[in-house]
Structures are given as structure tokens and as C-alpha cells.
Amino acid sequence: MANALYDRAKAQFESADPARLDRTISILRTIVGTTLLDTKEARLLLARGLMKTSRVDEAIALLQAIEGGGYPRLKAQALAAEAFQLKNQPGLAADILAKVNFDDPSLSEDLRKEMRYLQATALESLGRLEEAAEILDELILRRCPGVGEPPV
């Protein structure tokens, strides 16, 4: 039963209909804290839904409670940084991302790029334009090997 609720919540997550999003959040709240499916992934999904419905403060509190290593913690850090950006608090977003080890083997390339981009936008918002530009250059050069290299 709980597995079906979680799968249903994941399926409804992409809906643009506010009523469906609220229902999804309700389903995930039922799962989080009350079932064996209360996992970091379920909490991340709930936090995403809360952010999508402008309940950023609730999302931040939930994300800050995710502990442990590996992917869920890293994804929680990315979502928390994004949430602080939405709250117009780029300093907190930059602080979170400054603590990330971008060489962590559990960090996927896609998540690394997402986090570095968030870091660049936070730094830009803080007026730290040179640091932001360095990160963006790194992202562009990694995506387009050979760019910036002298011709052979």
C-alpha cells in the first residue's frame, strides 16, 4: 500500500495542476514519518513539491534534516541552495555550496553541474562576479572539450 502511494506521488509530481500538487504533498506527508518508505528520497520528493508550491520555508526545514552521506545528502544540499535562492538569500545558498566536495565520487556529473550552476548564480547575486564567471567558464569548457584550446 505504501509503495503504491509513493509511486503515485512520484507520478503526480510533474503536474502543473495546483490541486494535484497539493494532493501529492499530502500523500508524501503521509509517507514521511509514518511508513517504512520514509526514505531520504521520499523527503527530497516532498521538499521539491513544497518548493514548487512556494512553501520554501517548509522545504528548507525538511532538507536541513536530511543527514548522512552520498547522493541524497548532496541532492538535499542542491535543493536547499535553490530554496535559499528562491527566498532571495544567495549568501546562504553560496555557503551551502561552498562546503560541497565537487570531486565526491557519489556526485553524478548532472548533479555536479546543477550545483556548480547554482553556486555561480548565488555568487553573481552577491556581486562576486569573477568567481561566478570562473565557475561558468568551467561548466562551458567541460561541456565543450576543445573550446579555448589553441588550434593544432
PDB file of C-alpha atoms in Angstrom:
ATOM      1  CA  MET A   1       0.000   0.000   0.000  1.00  0.00           C
ATOM      2  CA  ALA A   2       2.699   2.492   1.000  1.00  0.00           C
ATOM      3  CA  ASN A   3       4.716   1.599  -2.112  1.00  0.00           C
ATOM      4  CA  ALA A   4       1.708   2.411  -4.288  1.00  0.00           C
ATOM      5  CA  LEU A   5       1.294   5.776  -2.514  1.00  0.00           C
ATOM      6  CA  TYR A   6       4.926   6.657  -3.136  1.00  0.00           C
ATOM      7  CA  ASP A   7       4.737   5.643  -6.810  1.00  0.00           C
ATOM      8  CA  ARG A   8       1.536   7.654  -7.235  1.00  0.00           C
ATOM      9  CA  ALA A   9       3.143  10.703  -5.627  1.00  0.00           C
ATOM     10  CA  LYS A  10       6.131  10.449  -7.974  1.00  0.00           C
ATOM     11  CA  ALA A  11       3.821  10.194 -11.000  1.00  0.00           C
ATOM     12  CA  GLN A  12       1.771  13.232  -9.956  1.00  0.00           C
ATOM     13  CA  PHE A  13       4.799  15.318  -9.099  1.00  0.00           C
ATOM     14  CA  GLU A  14       5.223  16.767 -12.579  1.00  0.00           C
ATOM     15  CA  SER A  15       1.644  18.001 -12.737  1.00  0.00           C
ATOM     16  CA  ALA A  16       1.081  21.723 -13.228  1.00  0.00           C
ATOM     17  CA  ASP A  17      -2.339  21.469 -11.572  1.00  0.00           C
ATOM     18  CA  PRO A  18      -2.111  23.004  -8.055  1.00  0.00           C
ATOM     19  CA  ALA A  19      -4.744  20.627  -6.700  1.00  0.00           C
ATOM     20  CA  ARG A  20      -2.738  17.618  -7.860  1.00  0.00           C
ATOM     21  CA  LEU A  21       0.441  19.067  -6.372  1.00  0.00           C
ATOM     22  CA  ASP A  22      -1.308  19.612  -3.047  1.00  0.00           C
ATOM     23  CA  ARG A  23      -2.580  16.041  -3.176  1.00  0.00           C
ATOM     24  CA  THR A  24       0.929  14.790  -3.918  1.00  0.00           C
ATOM     25  CA  ILE A  25       2.295  16.748  -0.962  1.00  0.00           C
ATOM     26  CA  SER A  26      -0.428  15.262   1.211  1.00  0.00           C
ATOM     27  CA  ILE A  27       0.485  11.738   0.080  1.00  0.00           C
ATOM     28  CA  LEU A  28       4.169  12.339   0.740  1.00  0.00           C
ATOM     29  CA  ARG A  29       3.442  13.794   4.179  1.00  0.00           C
ATOM     30  CA  THR A  30       1.609  10.543   4.950  1.00  0.00           C
ATOM     31  CA  ILE A  31       4.663   8.547   3.900  1.00  0.00           C
ATOM     32  CA  VAL A  32       7.276  10.708   5.639  1.00  0.00           C
ATOM     33  CA  GLY A  33       7.424   9.894   9.323  1.00  0.00           C
ATOM     34  CA  THR A  34       4.803   7.161   9.317  1.00  0.00           C
ATOM     35  CA  THR A  35       5.834   4.336   6.995  1.00  0.00           C
ATOM     36  CA  LEU A  36       8.799   2.192   6.152  1.00  0.00           C
ATOM     37  CA  LEU A  37       9.068   4.171   2.915  1.00  0.00           C
ATOM     38  CA  ASP A  38      10.199   7.229   4.867  1.00  0.00           C
ATOM     39  CA  THR A  39      13.476   7.487   2.996  1.00  0.00           C
ATOM     40  CA  LYS A  40      15.720  10.379   2.086  1.00  0.00           C
ATOM     41  CA  GLU A  41      14.397  10.106  -1.462  1.00  0.00           C
ATOM     42  CA  ALA A  42      10.797  10.494  -0.231  1.00  0.00           C
ATOM     43  CA  ARG A  43      11.826  13.547   1.779  1.00  0.00           C
ATOM     44  CA  LEU A  44      13.579  15.018  -1.276  1.00  0.00           C
ATOM     45  CA  LEU A  45      10.447  14.490  -3.351  1.00  0.00           C
ATOM     46  CA  LEU A  46       8.331  16.172  -0.653  1.00  0.00           C
ATOM     47  CA  ALA A  47      10.776  19.090  -0.471  1.00  0.00           C
ATOM     48  CA  ARG A  48      10.596  19.512  -4.261  1.00  0.00           C
ATOM     49  CA  GLY A  49       6.810  19.591  -4.100  1.00  0.00           C
ATOM     50  CA  LEU A  50       6.875  22.146  -1.301  1.00  0.00           C
ATOM     51  CA  MET A  51       9.238  24.345  -3.320  1.00  0.00           C
ATOM     52  CA  LYS A  52       7.048  24.007  -6.397  1.00  0.00           C
ATOM     53  CA  THR A  53       4.081  25.294  -4.376  1.00  0.00           C
ATOM     54  CA  SER A  54       6.086  28.194  -2.880  1.00  0.00           C
ATOM     55  CA  ARG A  55       6.352  26.636   0.593  1.00  0.00           C
ATOM     56  CA  VAL A  56      10.076  27.250   0.597  1.00  0.00           C
ATOM     57  CA  ASP A  57      10.472  27.585   4.379  1.00  0.00           C
ATOM     58  CA  GLU A  58       8.951  24.135   4.920  1.00  0.00           C
ATOM     59  CA  ALA A  59      11.183  22.691   2.204  1.00  0.00           C
ATOM     60  CA  ILE A  60      14.313  24.184   3.765  1.00  0.00           C
ATOM     61  CA  ALA A  61      13.481  22.728   7.183  1.00  0.00           C
ATOM     62  CA  LEU A  62      12.921  19.307   5.643  1.00  0.00           C
ATOM     63  CA  LEU A  63      16.124  19.452   3.587  1.00  0.00           C
ATOM     64  CA  GLN A  64      18.236  20.524   6.534  1.00  0.00           C
ATOM     65  CA  ALA A  65      17.054  17.436   8.420  1.00  0.00           C
ATOM     66  CA  ILE A  66      18.443  15.048   5.782  1.00  0.00           C
ATOM     67  CA  GLU A  67      21.661  13.619   7.165  1.00  0.00           C
ATOM     68  CA  GLY A  68      24.213  11.112   6.032  1.00  0.00           C
ATOM     69  CA  GLY A  69      26.425  10.878   3.022  1.00  0.00           C
ATOM     70  CA  GLY A  70      26.043  10.101  -0.600  1.00  0.00           C
ATOM     71  CA  TYR A  71      23.571  11.172  -3.223  1.00  0.00           C
ATOM     72  CA  PRO A  72      20.535  12.045  -1.051  1.00  0.00           C
ATOM     73  CA  ARG A  73      22.579  14.420   1.103  1.00  0.00           C
ATOM     74  CA  LEU A  74      24.129  16.046  -1.969  1.00  0.00           C
ATOM     75  CA  LYS A  75      20.748  16.420  -3.683  1.00  0.00           C
ATOM     76  CA  ALA A  76      19.344  17.868  -0.449  1.00  0.00           C
ATOM     77  CA  GLN A  77      22.155  20.431  -0.447  1.00  0.00           C
ATOM     78  CA  ALA A  78      21.369  21.379  -4.052  1.00  0.00           C
ATOM     79  CA  LEU A  79      17.659  21.757  -3.312  1.00  0.00           C
ATOM     80  CA  ALA A  80      18.361  23.742  -0.138  1.00  0.00           C
ATOM     81  CA  ALA A  81      20.630  26.098  -2.093  1.00  0.00           C
ATOM     82  CA  GLU A  82      17.910  26.508  -4.715  1.00  0.00           C
ATOM     83  CA  ALA A  83      15.351  27.175  -1.972  1.00  0.00           C
ATOM     84  CA  PHE A  84      17.539  29.873  -0.418  1.00  0.00           C
ATOM     85  CA  GLN A  85      17.927  31.440  -3.875  1.00  0.00           C
ATOM     86  CA  LEU A  86      14.115  31.487  -4.195  1.00  0.00           C
ATOM     87  CA  LYS A  87      13.944  33.249  -0.809  1.00  0.00           C
ATOM     88  CA  ASN A  88      16.436  35.832  -2.133  1.00  0.00           C
ATOM     89  CA  GLN A  89      19.122  34.660   0.305  1.00  0.00           C
ATOM     90  CA  PRO A  90      22.027  33.940  -2.037  1.00  0.00           C
ATOM     91  CA  GLY A  91      24.556  34.157   0.789  1.00  0.00           C
ATOM     92  CA  LEU A  92      23.081  31.080   2.448  1.00  0.00           C
ATOM     93  CA  ALA A  93      22.946  29.278  -0.898  1.00  0.00           C
ATOM     94  CA  ALA A  94      26.599  30.119  -1.567  1.00  0.00           C
ATOM     95  CA  ASP A  95      27.577  28.971   1.949  1.00  0.00           C
ATOM     96  CA  ILE A  96      25.903  25.587   1.445  1.00  0.00           C
ATOM     97  CA  LEU A  97      27.571  25.058  -1.924  1.00  0.00           C
ATOM     98  CA  ALA A  98      30.990  26.220  -0.730  1.00  0.00           C
ATOM     99  CA  LYS A  99      31.053  23.190   1.584  1.00  0.00           C
ATOM    100  CA  VAL A 100      30.414  20.665  -1.201  1.00  0.00           C
ATOM    101  CA  ASN A 101      33.245  18.421  -2.334  1.00  0.00           C
ATOM    102  CA  PHE A 102      32.703  18.547  -6.085  1.00  0.00           C
ATOM    103  CA  ASP A 103      35.165  15.670  -6.521  1.00  0.00           C
ATOM    104  CA  ASP A 104      32.988  13.329  -4.409  1.00  0.00           C
ATOM    105  CA  PRO A 105      32.617  10.077  -6.406  1.00  0.00           C
ATOM    106  CA  SER A 106      28.957   9.768  -5.369  1.00  0.00           C
ATOM    107  CA  LEU A 107      28.233  13.101  -7.086  1.00  0.00           C
ATOM    108  CA  SER A 108      26.835  12.449 -10.550  1.00  0.00           C
ATOM    109  CA  GLU A 109      28.004  14.675 -13.390  1.00  0.00           C
ATOM    110  CA  ASP A 110      24.489  16.104 -13.827  1.00  0.00           C
ATOM    111  CA  LEU A 111      24.145  16.950 -10.134  1.00  0.00           C
ATOM    112  CA  ARG A 112      27.659  18.408 -10.070  1.00  0.00           C
ATOM    113  CA  LYS A 113      26.782  20.695 -12.989  1.00  0.00           C
ATOM    114  CA  GLU A 114      23.482  21.694 -11.366  1.00  0.00           C
ATOM    115  CA  MET A 115      25.220  22.521  -8.087  1.00  0.00           C
ATOM    116  CA  ARG A 116      28.031  24.447  -9.755  1.00  0.00           C
ATOM    117  CA  TYR A 117      25.494  26.462 -11.765  1.00  0.00           C
ATOM    118  CA  LEU A 118      23.545  27.227  -8.565  1.00  0.00           C
ATOM    119  CA  GLN A 119      26.811  28.264  -6.955  1.00  0.00           C
ATOM    120  CA  ALA A 120      27.602  30.603  -9.852  1.00  0.00           C
ATOM    121  CA  THR A 121      24.160  32.235  -9.735  1.00  0.00           C
ATOM    122  CA  ALA A 122      24.411  32.691  -5.963  1.00  0.00           C
ATOM    123  CA  LEU A 123      27.851  34.284  -6.294  1.00  0.00           C
ATOM    124  CA  GLU A 124      26.578  36.517  -9.096  1.00  0.00           C
ATOM    125  CA  SER A 125      23.707  37.669  -6.871  1.00  0.00           C
ATOM    126  CA  LEU A 126      26.259  38.528  -4.193  1.00  0.00           C
ATOM    127  CA  GLY A 127      28.261  40.630  -6.669  1.00  0.00           C
ATOM    128  CA  ARG A 128      31.149  38.153  -6.730  1.00  0.00           C
ATOM    129  CA  LEU A 129      31.213  38.234 -10.499  1.00  0.00           C
ATOM    130  CA  GLU A 130      34.745  36.954 -11.102  1.00  0.00           C
ATOM    131  CA  GLU A 131      34.141  33.816  -9.044  1.00  0.00           C
ATOM    132  CA  ALA A 132      30.812  33.250 -10.796  1.00  0.00           C
ATOM    133  CA  ALA A 133      32.438  33.693 -14.216  1.00  0.00           C
ATOM    134  CA  GLU A 134      35.169  31.161 -13.369  1.00  0.00           C
ATOM    135  CA  ILE A 135      32.551  28.552 -12.485  1.00  0.00           C
ATOM    136  CA  LEU A 136      30.530  29.249 -15.626  1.00  0.00           C
ATOM    137  CA  ASP A 137      33.688  29.043 -17.747  1.00  0.00           C
ATOM    138  CA  GLU A 138      34.471  25.689 -16.136  1.00  0.00           C
ATOM    139  CA  LEU A 139      30.976  24.420 -16.957  1.00  0.00           C
ATOM    140  CA  ILE A 140      31.172  25.595 -20.566  1.00  0.00           C
ATOM    141  CA  LEU A 141      34.660  24.211 -21.133  1.00  0.00           C
ATOM    142  CA  ARG A 142      33.732  20.836 -19.596  1.00  0.00           C
ATOM    143  CA  ARG A 143      30.687  20.594 -21.836  1.00  0.00           C
ATOM    144  CA  CYS A 144      32.606  21.611 -24.975  1.00  0.00           C
ATOM    145  CA  PRO A 145      36.024  19.949 -24.934  1.00  0.00           C
ATOM    146  CA  GLY A 146      38.493  21.753 -27.102  1.00  0.00           C
ATOM    147  CA  VAL A 147      36.956  25.200 -26.580  1.00  0.00           C
ATOM    148  CA  GLY A 148      39.599  27.675 -25.568  1.00  0.00           C
ATOM    149  CA  GLU A 149      42.454  25.456 -26.680  1.00  0.00           C
ATOM    150  CA  PRO A 150      44.846  26.751 -29.311  1.00  0.00           C
ATOM    151  CA  PRO A 151      44.439  25.264 -32.795  1.00  0.00           C
ATOM    152  CA  VAL A 152      46.749  22.404 -33.703  1.00  0.00           C
TER     153      VAL A 152
END
